[in-house]
Coordinates of C-alpha atoms in Angstrom, one line a residue:
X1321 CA -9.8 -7.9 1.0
X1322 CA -11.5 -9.6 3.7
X1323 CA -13.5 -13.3 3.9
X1324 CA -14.8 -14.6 7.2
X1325 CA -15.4 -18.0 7.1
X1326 CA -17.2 -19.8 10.4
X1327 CA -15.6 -23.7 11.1
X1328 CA -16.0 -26.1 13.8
X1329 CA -12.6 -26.4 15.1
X1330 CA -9.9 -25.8 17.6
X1331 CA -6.7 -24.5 15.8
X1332 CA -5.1 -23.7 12.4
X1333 CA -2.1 -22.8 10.6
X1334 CA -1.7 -21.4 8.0
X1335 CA 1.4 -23.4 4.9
X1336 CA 2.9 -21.3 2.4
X1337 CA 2.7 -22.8 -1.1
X1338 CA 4.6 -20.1 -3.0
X1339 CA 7.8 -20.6 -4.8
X1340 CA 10.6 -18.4 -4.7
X1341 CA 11.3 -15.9 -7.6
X1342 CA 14.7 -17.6 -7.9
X1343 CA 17.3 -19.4 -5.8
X1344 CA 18.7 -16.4 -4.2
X1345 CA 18.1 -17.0 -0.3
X1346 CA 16.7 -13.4 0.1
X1347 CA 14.1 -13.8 -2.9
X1348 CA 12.2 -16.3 -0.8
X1349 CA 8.1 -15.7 -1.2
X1350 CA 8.3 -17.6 2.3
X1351 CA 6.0 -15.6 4.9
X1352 CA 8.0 -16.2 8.5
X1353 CA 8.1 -14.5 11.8
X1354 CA 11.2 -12.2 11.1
X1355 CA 11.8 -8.6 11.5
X1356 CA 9.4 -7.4 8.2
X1357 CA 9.3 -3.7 6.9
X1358 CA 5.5 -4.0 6.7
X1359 CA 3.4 -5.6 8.8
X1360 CA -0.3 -6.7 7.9
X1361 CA -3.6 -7.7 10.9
X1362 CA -5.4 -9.1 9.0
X1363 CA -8.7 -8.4 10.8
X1364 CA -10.1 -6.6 13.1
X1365 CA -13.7 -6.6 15.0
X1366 CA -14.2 -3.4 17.7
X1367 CA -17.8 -3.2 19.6
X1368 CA -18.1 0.4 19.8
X1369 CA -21.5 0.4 21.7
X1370 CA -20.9 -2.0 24.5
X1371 CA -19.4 -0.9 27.8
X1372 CA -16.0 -1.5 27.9
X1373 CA -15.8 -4.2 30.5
X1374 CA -17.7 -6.6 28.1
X1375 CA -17.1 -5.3 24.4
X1376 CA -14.9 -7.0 21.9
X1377 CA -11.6 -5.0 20.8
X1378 CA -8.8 -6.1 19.0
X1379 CA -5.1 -5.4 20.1
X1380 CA -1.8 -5.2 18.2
X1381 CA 1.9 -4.4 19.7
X1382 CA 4.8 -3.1 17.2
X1383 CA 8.1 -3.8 18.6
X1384 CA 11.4 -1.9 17.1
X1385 CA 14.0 -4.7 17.1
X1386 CA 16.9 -1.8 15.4
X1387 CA 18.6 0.4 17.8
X1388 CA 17.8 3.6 15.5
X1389 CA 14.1 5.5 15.9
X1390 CA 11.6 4.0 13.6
X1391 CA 8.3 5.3 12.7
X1392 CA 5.8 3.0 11.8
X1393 CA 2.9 4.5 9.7
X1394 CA -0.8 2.5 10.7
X1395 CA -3.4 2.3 8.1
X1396 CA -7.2 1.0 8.9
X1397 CA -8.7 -0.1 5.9
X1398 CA -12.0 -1.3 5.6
X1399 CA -13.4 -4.7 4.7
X1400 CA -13.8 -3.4 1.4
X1401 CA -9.7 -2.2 1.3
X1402 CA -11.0 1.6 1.4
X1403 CA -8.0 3.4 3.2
X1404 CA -9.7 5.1 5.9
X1405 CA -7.7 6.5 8.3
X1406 CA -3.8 6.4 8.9
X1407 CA -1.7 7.7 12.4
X1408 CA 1.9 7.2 13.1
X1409 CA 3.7 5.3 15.7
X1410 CA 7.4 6.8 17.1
X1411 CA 9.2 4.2 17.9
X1412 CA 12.5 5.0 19.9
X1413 CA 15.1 2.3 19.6
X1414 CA 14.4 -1.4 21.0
X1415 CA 10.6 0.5 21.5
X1416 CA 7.5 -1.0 21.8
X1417 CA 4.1 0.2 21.0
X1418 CA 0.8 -1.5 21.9
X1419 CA -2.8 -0.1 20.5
X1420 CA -5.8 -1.2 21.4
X1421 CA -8.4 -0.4 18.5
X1422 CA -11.0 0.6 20.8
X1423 CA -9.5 3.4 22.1
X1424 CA -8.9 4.8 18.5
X1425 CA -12.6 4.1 17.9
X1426 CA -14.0 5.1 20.7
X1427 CA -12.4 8.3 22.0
X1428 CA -9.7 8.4 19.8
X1429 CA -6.5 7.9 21.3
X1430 CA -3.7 7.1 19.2
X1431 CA -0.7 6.1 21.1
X1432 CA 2.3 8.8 21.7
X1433 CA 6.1 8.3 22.7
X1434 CA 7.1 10.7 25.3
X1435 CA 8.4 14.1 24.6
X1436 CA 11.2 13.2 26.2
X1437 CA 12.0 9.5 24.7
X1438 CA 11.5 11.5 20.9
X1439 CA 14.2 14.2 22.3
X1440 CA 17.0 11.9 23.4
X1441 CA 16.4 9.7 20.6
X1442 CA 16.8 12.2 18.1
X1443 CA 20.0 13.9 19.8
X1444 CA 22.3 11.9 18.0
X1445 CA 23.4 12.4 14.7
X1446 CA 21.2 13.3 11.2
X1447 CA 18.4 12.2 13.9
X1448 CA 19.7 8.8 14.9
X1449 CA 18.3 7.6 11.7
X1450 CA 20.2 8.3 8.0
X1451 CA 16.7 7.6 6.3
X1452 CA 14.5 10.1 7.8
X1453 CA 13.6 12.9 5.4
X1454 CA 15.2 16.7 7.3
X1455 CA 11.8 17.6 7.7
X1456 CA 11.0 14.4 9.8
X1457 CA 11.9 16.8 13.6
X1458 CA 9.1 18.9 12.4
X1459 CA 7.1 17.0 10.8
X1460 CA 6.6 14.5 13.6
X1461 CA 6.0 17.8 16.3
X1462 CA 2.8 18.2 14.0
X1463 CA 1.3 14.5 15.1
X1464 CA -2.4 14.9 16.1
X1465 CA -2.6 14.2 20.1
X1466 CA -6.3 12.7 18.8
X1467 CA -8.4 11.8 16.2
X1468 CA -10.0 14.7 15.3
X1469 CA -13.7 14.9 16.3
X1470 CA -15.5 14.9 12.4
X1471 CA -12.8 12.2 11.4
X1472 CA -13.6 10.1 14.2
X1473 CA -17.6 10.2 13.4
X1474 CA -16.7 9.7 9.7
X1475 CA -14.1 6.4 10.3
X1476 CA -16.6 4.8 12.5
X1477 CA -19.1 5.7 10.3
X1478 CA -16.9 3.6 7.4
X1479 CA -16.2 0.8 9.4
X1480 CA -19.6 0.0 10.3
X1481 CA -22.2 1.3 7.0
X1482 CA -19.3 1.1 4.4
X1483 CA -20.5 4.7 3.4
X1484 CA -17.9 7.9 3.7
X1485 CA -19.8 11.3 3.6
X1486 CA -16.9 13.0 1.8
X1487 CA -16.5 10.9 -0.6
X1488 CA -18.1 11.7 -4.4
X1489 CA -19.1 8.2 -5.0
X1490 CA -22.7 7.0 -4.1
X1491 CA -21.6 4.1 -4.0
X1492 CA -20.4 1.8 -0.6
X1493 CA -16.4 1.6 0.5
X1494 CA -17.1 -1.2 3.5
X1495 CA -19.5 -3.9 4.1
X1496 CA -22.5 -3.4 6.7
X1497 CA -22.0 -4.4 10.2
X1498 CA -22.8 -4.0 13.8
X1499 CA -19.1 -3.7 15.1
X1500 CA -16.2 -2.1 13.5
X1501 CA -15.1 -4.2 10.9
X1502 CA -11.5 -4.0 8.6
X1503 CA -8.0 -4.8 8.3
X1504 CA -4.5 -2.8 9.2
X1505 CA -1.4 -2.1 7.7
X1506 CA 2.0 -0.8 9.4
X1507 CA 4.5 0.3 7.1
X1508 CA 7.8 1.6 8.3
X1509 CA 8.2 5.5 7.2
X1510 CA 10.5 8.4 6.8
X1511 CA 8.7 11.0 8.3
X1512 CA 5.3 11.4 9.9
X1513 CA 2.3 12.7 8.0
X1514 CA -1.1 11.1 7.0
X1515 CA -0.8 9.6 4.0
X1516 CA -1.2 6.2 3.2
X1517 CA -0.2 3.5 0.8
X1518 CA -2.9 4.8 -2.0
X1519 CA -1.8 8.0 -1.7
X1520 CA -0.3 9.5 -5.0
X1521 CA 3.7 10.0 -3.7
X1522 CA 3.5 7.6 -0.9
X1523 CA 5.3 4.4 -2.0
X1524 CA 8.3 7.1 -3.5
X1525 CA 8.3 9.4 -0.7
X1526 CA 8.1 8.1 2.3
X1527 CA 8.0 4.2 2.4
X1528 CA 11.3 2.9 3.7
X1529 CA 12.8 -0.6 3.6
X1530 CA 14.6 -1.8 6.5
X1531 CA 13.1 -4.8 8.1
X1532 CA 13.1 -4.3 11.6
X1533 CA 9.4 -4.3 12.8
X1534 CA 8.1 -7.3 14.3
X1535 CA 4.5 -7.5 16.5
X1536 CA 1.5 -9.9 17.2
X1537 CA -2.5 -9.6 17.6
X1538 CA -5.3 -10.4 19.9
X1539 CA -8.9 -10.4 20.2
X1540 CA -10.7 -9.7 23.0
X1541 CA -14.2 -10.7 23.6
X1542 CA -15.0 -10.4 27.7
X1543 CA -18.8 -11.0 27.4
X1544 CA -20.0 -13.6 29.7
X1545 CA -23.2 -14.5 27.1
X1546 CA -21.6 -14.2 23.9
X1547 CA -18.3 -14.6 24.3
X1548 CA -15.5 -14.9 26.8
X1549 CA -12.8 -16.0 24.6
X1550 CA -9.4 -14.7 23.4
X1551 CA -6.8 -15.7 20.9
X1552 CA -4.0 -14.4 19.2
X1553 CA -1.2 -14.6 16.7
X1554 CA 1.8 -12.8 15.2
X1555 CA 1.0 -10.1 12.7
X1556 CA 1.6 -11.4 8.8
X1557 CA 5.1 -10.1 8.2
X1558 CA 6.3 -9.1 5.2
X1559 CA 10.0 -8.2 4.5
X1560 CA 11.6 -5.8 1.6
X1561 CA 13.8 -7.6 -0.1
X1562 CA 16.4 -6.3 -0.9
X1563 CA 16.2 -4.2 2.3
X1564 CA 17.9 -0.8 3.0
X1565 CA 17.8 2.5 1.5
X1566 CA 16.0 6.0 1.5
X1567 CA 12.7 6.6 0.3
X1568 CA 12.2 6.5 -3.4
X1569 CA 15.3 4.6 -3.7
X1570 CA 14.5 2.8 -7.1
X1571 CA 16.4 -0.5 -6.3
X1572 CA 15.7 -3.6 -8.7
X1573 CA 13.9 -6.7 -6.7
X1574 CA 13.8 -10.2 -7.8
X1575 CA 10.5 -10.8 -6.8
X1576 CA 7.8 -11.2 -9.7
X1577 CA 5.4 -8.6 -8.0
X1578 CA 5.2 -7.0 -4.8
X1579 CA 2.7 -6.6 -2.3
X1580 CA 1.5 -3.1 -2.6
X1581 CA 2.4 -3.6 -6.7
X1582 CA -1.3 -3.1 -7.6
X1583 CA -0.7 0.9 -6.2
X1584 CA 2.3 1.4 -7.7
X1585 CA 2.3 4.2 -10.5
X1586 CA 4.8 4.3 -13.7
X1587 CA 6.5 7.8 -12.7
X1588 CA 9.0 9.6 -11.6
X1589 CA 8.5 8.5 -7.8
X1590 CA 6.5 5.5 -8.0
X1591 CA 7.5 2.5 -10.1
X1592 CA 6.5 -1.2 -10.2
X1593 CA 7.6 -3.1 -7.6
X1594 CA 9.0 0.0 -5.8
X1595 CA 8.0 -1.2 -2.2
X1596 CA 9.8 -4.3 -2.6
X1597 CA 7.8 -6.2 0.0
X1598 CA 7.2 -10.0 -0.7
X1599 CA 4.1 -11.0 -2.1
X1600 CA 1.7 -13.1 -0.1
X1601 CA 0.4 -16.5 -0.9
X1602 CA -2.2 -17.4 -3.3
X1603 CA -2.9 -20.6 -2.2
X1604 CA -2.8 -22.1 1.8
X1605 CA -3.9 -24.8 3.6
X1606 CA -5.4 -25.0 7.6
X1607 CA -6.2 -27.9 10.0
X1608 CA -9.0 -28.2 11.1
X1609 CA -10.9 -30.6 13.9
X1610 CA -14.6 -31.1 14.2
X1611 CA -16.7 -31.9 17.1
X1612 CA -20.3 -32.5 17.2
X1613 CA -20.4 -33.2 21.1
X1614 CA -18.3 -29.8 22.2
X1615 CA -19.4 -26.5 21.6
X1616 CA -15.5 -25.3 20.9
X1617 CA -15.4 -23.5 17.5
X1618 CA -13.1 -21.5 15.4
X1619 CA -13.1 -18.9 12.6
X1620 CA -10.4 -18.6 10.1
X1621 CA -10.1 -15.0 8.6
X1622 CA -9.1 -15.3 5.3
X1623 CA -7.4 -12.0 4.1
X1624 CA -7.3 -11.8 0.1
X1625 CA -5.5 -8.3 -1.9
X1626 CA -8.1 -5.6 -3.2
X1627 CA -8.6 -5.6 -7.2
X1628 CA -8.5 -2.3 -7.1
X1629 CA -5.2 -0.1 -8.4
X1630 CA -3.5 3.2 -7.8
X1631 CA -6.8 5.3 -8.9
X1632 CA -9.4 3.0 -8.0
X1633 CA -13.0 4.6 -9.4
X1634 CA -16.7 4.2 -7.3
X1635 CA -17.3 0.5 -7.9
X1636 CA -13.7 -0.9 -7.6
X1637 CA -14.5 -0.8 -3.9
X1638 CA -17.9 -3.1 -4.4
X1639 CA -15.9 -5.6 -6.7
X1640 CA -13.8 -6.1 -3.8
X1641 CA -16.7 -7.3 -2.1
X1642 CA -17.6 -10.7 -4.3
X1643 CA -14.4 -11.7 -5.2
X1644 CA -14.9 -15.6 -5.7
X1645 CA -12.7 -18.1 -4.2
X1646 CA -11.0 -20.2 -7.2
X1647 CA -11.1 -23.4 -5.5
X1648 CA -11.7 -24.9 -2.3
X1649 CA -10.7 -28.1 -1.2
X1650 CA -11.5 -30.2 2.3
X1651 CA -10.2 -33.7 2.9
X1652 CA -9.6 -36.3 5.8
X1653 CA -5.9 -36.5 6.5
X1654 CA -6.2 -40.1 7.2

């Protein structure tokens, strides 16, 4: 769930305030910069009608800091926290992958490892990775090079109206905007496909647990009227803990809920808590300076969890739009 919030200012941070589930070091709710199974951007903004020399983008890198192949499974929500379209990065060990959202939007590219790089990494044993399901070789072979042409009208189409054609509901997934408008997810996987974290066998199929993704942001915005600025910041990431294990590995976590809990189902693959990622913080704090004689200004994005769980119907997607802020609270620090 997405907030945009315009401030006069010149920098922020963000201060967790969330306890720990208990005094076990690895139960910490703390949010750091450490290699984190999941990774969240918490906003993105892509022109899609601007030439490219002046149009606004966002860019995000995932780095593989294990020496085993990874795969790291990209969702692009929208504003609204409708899944609407998810591709896979193969990472190779120590790899790197950097995605500019622009090129999925606009003549969708999605970012592929060498033939080559996937071959050697996968010549060692059980596929240089003991987590990967045996149908991972094959599975992976049968990445799309592209977005496909009528998926590629329809996720622009989401990001932009909030309406999806093949959806039954009447009803809007995404706000209305000019420019592509939503947040991402990357998930490390065990195989390549395209679901996501709402689909039914995901979190018990596929989602994996070793923490060993790490990666930062950046927007873009070269227009000499309207913009010219950049900034940036390490993607939100958020470990499993405990970490370790194949998919669907049912192993108890300390934590008092997770972060994808809301989609988890009570069944044989999917249980509460199953994902094991640590929840984020409910309550934060930024700093802020103001300025009446500049014309320097920032906007803090405030990322807050969809209301919606693992069968959300027509209007949990609308709800997710007025969510009210509980409290807000500015103050002088002197």
């Amino acid at each position: 769930m997405l907030r945009k919030i315009a401030l006069l200012s010149c920098a922020f941070a963000f201060i967790a305030l969330a306890s720990p589930a208990s005094t076990n070091q690895d139960d910490s709710c703390d949010i750091a910069v450490t290699p984190a199974a999941t990774l969240l951007l918490p906003y993105f903004e892509v022109d899609l009608s601007s030439a490219a020399d002046v149009a606004r983008t966002t860019l995000f890198s995932v780095i593989n800091t294990s020496p085993q192949p990874q795969i790291a499974r990209v969702t692009l929500w929208s504003d609204w926290a409708f899944p609407a379209y998810s591709f896979d990065l193969f990472l190779t060990g120590y790899d790197v992958q950097s995605v500019n959202l622009r090129d999925v939007l606009v003549s969708g590219a999605i970012p592929q490892t060498p033939t080559g790089a996937i071959a050697g990494s996968l010549s060692q044993s059980n596929h240089g990775n003991p987590n990967h399901l045996p149908s991972m070789v094959s599975d992976c072979a049968k990445r799309p090079q592209a977005v496909p042409a009528y998926t590629l009208g329809e996720l622009r189409q989401i990001l932009t109206t909030g309406i999806v054609s093949s959806n039954s509901c009447s009803m809007r997934v995404g706000g209305k905007h000019a420019n592509a408008i939503g947040y991402a997810t990357i998930d490390v996987v065990a195989t390549c496909s395209t679901s996501n974290p709402s689909s039914p066998s995901y979190l018990g199929t596929e989602l994996l647990f070793d923490n060993v993704l790490t990666g930062d942001y950046q927007y873009l915005n070269p227009s000499s009227t309207i913009g010219n600025d950049a900034g940036g910041s390490p993607l939100v990431h958020i470990r499993a803990i405990p970490e370790g294990g194949p998919a669907g590995s049912n192993v108890a976590t300390n934590l008092p809920f997770t972060f994808y809990d809301r989609l988890t189902v009570a069944n044989a693959t999917s249980k509460r808590s199953i994902d094991r990622r640590q929840p984020l913080p409910t309550a934060f704090a930024a700093h802020y300076l103001q300025s009446w004689l500049s014309d320097a200004s920032t906007r803090l994005y405030i990322w807050r969890e969809s209301s919606g769980g693992p069968n959300p119907t027509c209007d949990s997607y609308a709800r997710n739009s007025d969510d009210i802020f509980t409290e807000i609270v500015r103050f002088d620090e002197h």
